[in-house]
Each structure stands twice: as structure tokens, then as C-alpha cells.
Amino acid sequence: TRLTYNDVRQYRFGKTTRGAVPPKLKSADGKMVNIAGYMIPLNEAADITEFMLIQYPFFGCCYSVPPEPNETVLVSLPQGKATEYVNTPIRVIGRFRIDDTQIDGYVVSMYRIEIAEVRPASANDPDVKPHQNRGW
């Protein structure tokens, strides 16, 4: 199943309430999916075993708005596997889970993928979004 960020954004999240899980996401829960985006490592700079996948490149500067929890996917590689950081778009293929991830008490992602494969995304991939320069 191919998921897009339009799909994952449909699951609404609030501090105290959550909307219903949309049918496409509910049917994908526990199944193999693929989704394209950009890698944001959590801890490692090399031999990355876990990272966030987001739609747009995020540079962490004051002009970049961080993604919402329904716009990030926590990606975990199997034990003993690692990948190198890339700042170009990738496509992740793995088992999808609807599962909150908290860091320091804050929900940072509503989704998780247990990975089977990370590969470069095509430059023509319709799911890949370049950085939006807003003229700041």
C-alpha cells in the first residue's frame, strides 16, 4: 500500500482528543506500506537505526515550522541493521503501525514503520516535496 502525507494528516490529533482513524490508515495498520520523505535522525549521525520520516526537508531554523505528530513517521530498522544519513528524498518500505511516539513527554509522531527497506526516491516521485523557499 502506498501512503502519502495527505493520508497520514487525515488522522486528527489534539492535546486531549483524537479523531477517528481514517479507513485507509486503519486498513494499513499492521500491513506493509511504502511512503516517501526525508530522514531526520534522532540520535546517531552514522549507522542510523531509528529516524523520523517527514514530507519536507526540515532545517531546524527559526523559519521552519516543525511537523505535527500526524505528519511524522518513526522508522525503526531491525536489530543489527543500520543506514547512513542522506539529505535527499527516500522511500521507506515496511510494516506500518498507528502508534504514538513520545519524546520527553511530548507526542512527536502518531505512526511507526518497522522497516524492511530504505531506498532513494526518484527525482520524479510525485510524493517528494522540495524545500519551500518563502523568500525570508
XYZ file of C-alpha atoms in Angstrom:
136
model
C 0.000 0.000 0.000
C 1.309 3.442 -0.906
C 0.738 6.073 1.767
C 1.144 9.798 1.301
C 1.330 12.672 3.753
C -2.195 13.631 2.702
C -3.250 10.199 4.042
C -1.430 10.468 7.380
C -2.612 14.053 8.012
C -6.244 12.895 7.961
C -5.888 11.365 11.444
C -6.545 14.426 13.609
C -4.663 14.812 16.845
C -5.202 17.202 19.726
C -3.765 17.510 23.219
C -6.867 15.963 24.761
C -8.843 14.466 21.860
C -8.297 12.429 18.727
C -10.449 11.978 15.708
C -11.426 8.614 14.291
C -8.724 6.734 12.417
C -9.465 7.184 8.698
C -10.390 3.947 6.850
C -7.262 3.892 4.630
C -4.959 4.187 7.661
C -6.975 1.674 9.680
C -6.733 -0.867 6.853
C -2.958 -0.230 6.511
C -2.260 -0.770 10.236
C -0.045 -3.854 10.567
C 0.484 -4.164 6.816
C 3.431 -3.467 4.502
C 3.375 0.093 3.121
C 5.675 2.495 1.341
C 5.974 6.234 1.850
C 8.451 8.838 0.596
C 10.026 11.652 2.569
C 13.165 12.981 4.225
C 15.220 11.430 7.014
C 15.663 13.194 10.349
C 17.988 11.123 12.583
C 17.054 11.022 16.261
C 20.365 10.251 17.941
C 23.020 8.865 15.648
C 24.952 10.718 12.982
C 26.217 7.478 11.406
C 24.908 3.922 11.479
C 21.353 5.178 11.997
C 18.918 2.652 13.457
C 15.950 4.967 14.024
C 14.792 8.185 12.372
C 11.779 10.344 11.688
C 10.439 10.498 8.165
C 8.883 13.833 7.203
C 7.467 15.265 3.992
C 9.669 18.334 3.569
C 13.343 18.874 4.348
C 13.473 20.421 7.822
C 16.475 22.501 8.708
C 15.508 23.336 12.293
C 15.940 27.069 11.834
C 13.558 29.659 13.192
C 11.795 29.929 9.814
C 10.981 26.222 9.590
C 7.786 25.132 11.288
C 8.268 21.677 12.823
C 5.908 18.993 11.567
C 2.864 17.998 13.614
C 2.645 14.486 15.133
C 0.326 13.405 12.303
C 2.970 14.499 9.757
C 5.850 12.335 11.009
C 6.568 8.629 10.896
C 9.046 6.999 13.287
C 11.106 4.499 11.295
C 12.936 1.682 13.097
C 15.386 -0.677 11.455
C 15.632 -4.318 12.535
C 18.183 -5.154 15.215
C 21.647 -5.387 13.704
C 20.744 -3.205 10.696
C 21.676 0.442 10.160
C 21.621 3.020 7.391
C 23.609 6.135 6.633
C 22.133 9.631 6.752
C 21.091 11.146 3.442
C 19.623 14.592 2.888
C 17.913 13.564 -0.326
C 14.422 12.035 -0.537
C 13.990 8.377 0.331
C 11.214 5.827 0.076
C 10.653 3.612 3.108
C 9.010 0.201 2.814
C 7.950 -1.632 5.957
C 5.209 -2.652 8.384
C 3.016 0.328 9.316
C 1.642 0.848 12.814
C -0.619 3.519 14.254
C 1.307 4.054 17.468
C 2.116 7.239 19.395
C 5.778 8.005 19.988
C 6.646 10.318 22.858
C 9.935 12.060 23.499
C 10.332 13.931 26.800
C 6.582 13.644 27.420
C 5.529 15.121 24.055
C 3.873 13.146 21.263
C 6.177 13.585 18.262
C 4.660 11.002 15.939
C 1.423 9.084 15.628
C 2.867 6.456 13.287
C 5.667 3.928 13.193
C 7.178 1.795 10.451
C 9.196 -1.290 11.226
C 11.445 -1.199 8.271
C 12.142 -3.660 5.566
C 13.914 -1.323 3.127
C 15.167 2.245 2.646
C 15.906 3.326 -0.912
C 16.432 6.587 -2.752
C 13.252 8.160 -4.065
C 13.134 9.100 -7.700
C 13.523 12.778 -8.562
C 10.191 12.400 -10.405
C 8.446 10.797 -7.415
C 5.114 12.641 -7.039
C 5.238 12.192 -3.235
C 8.558 14.037 -2.815
C 8.299 17.710 -1.944
C 11.269 20.071 -2.268
C 12.061 22.679 0.367
C 9.730 25.633 0.019
C 11.683 28.878 -0.072
C 9.305 31.529 1.174
C 11.665 34.419 0.491
C 12.768 35.025 4.076
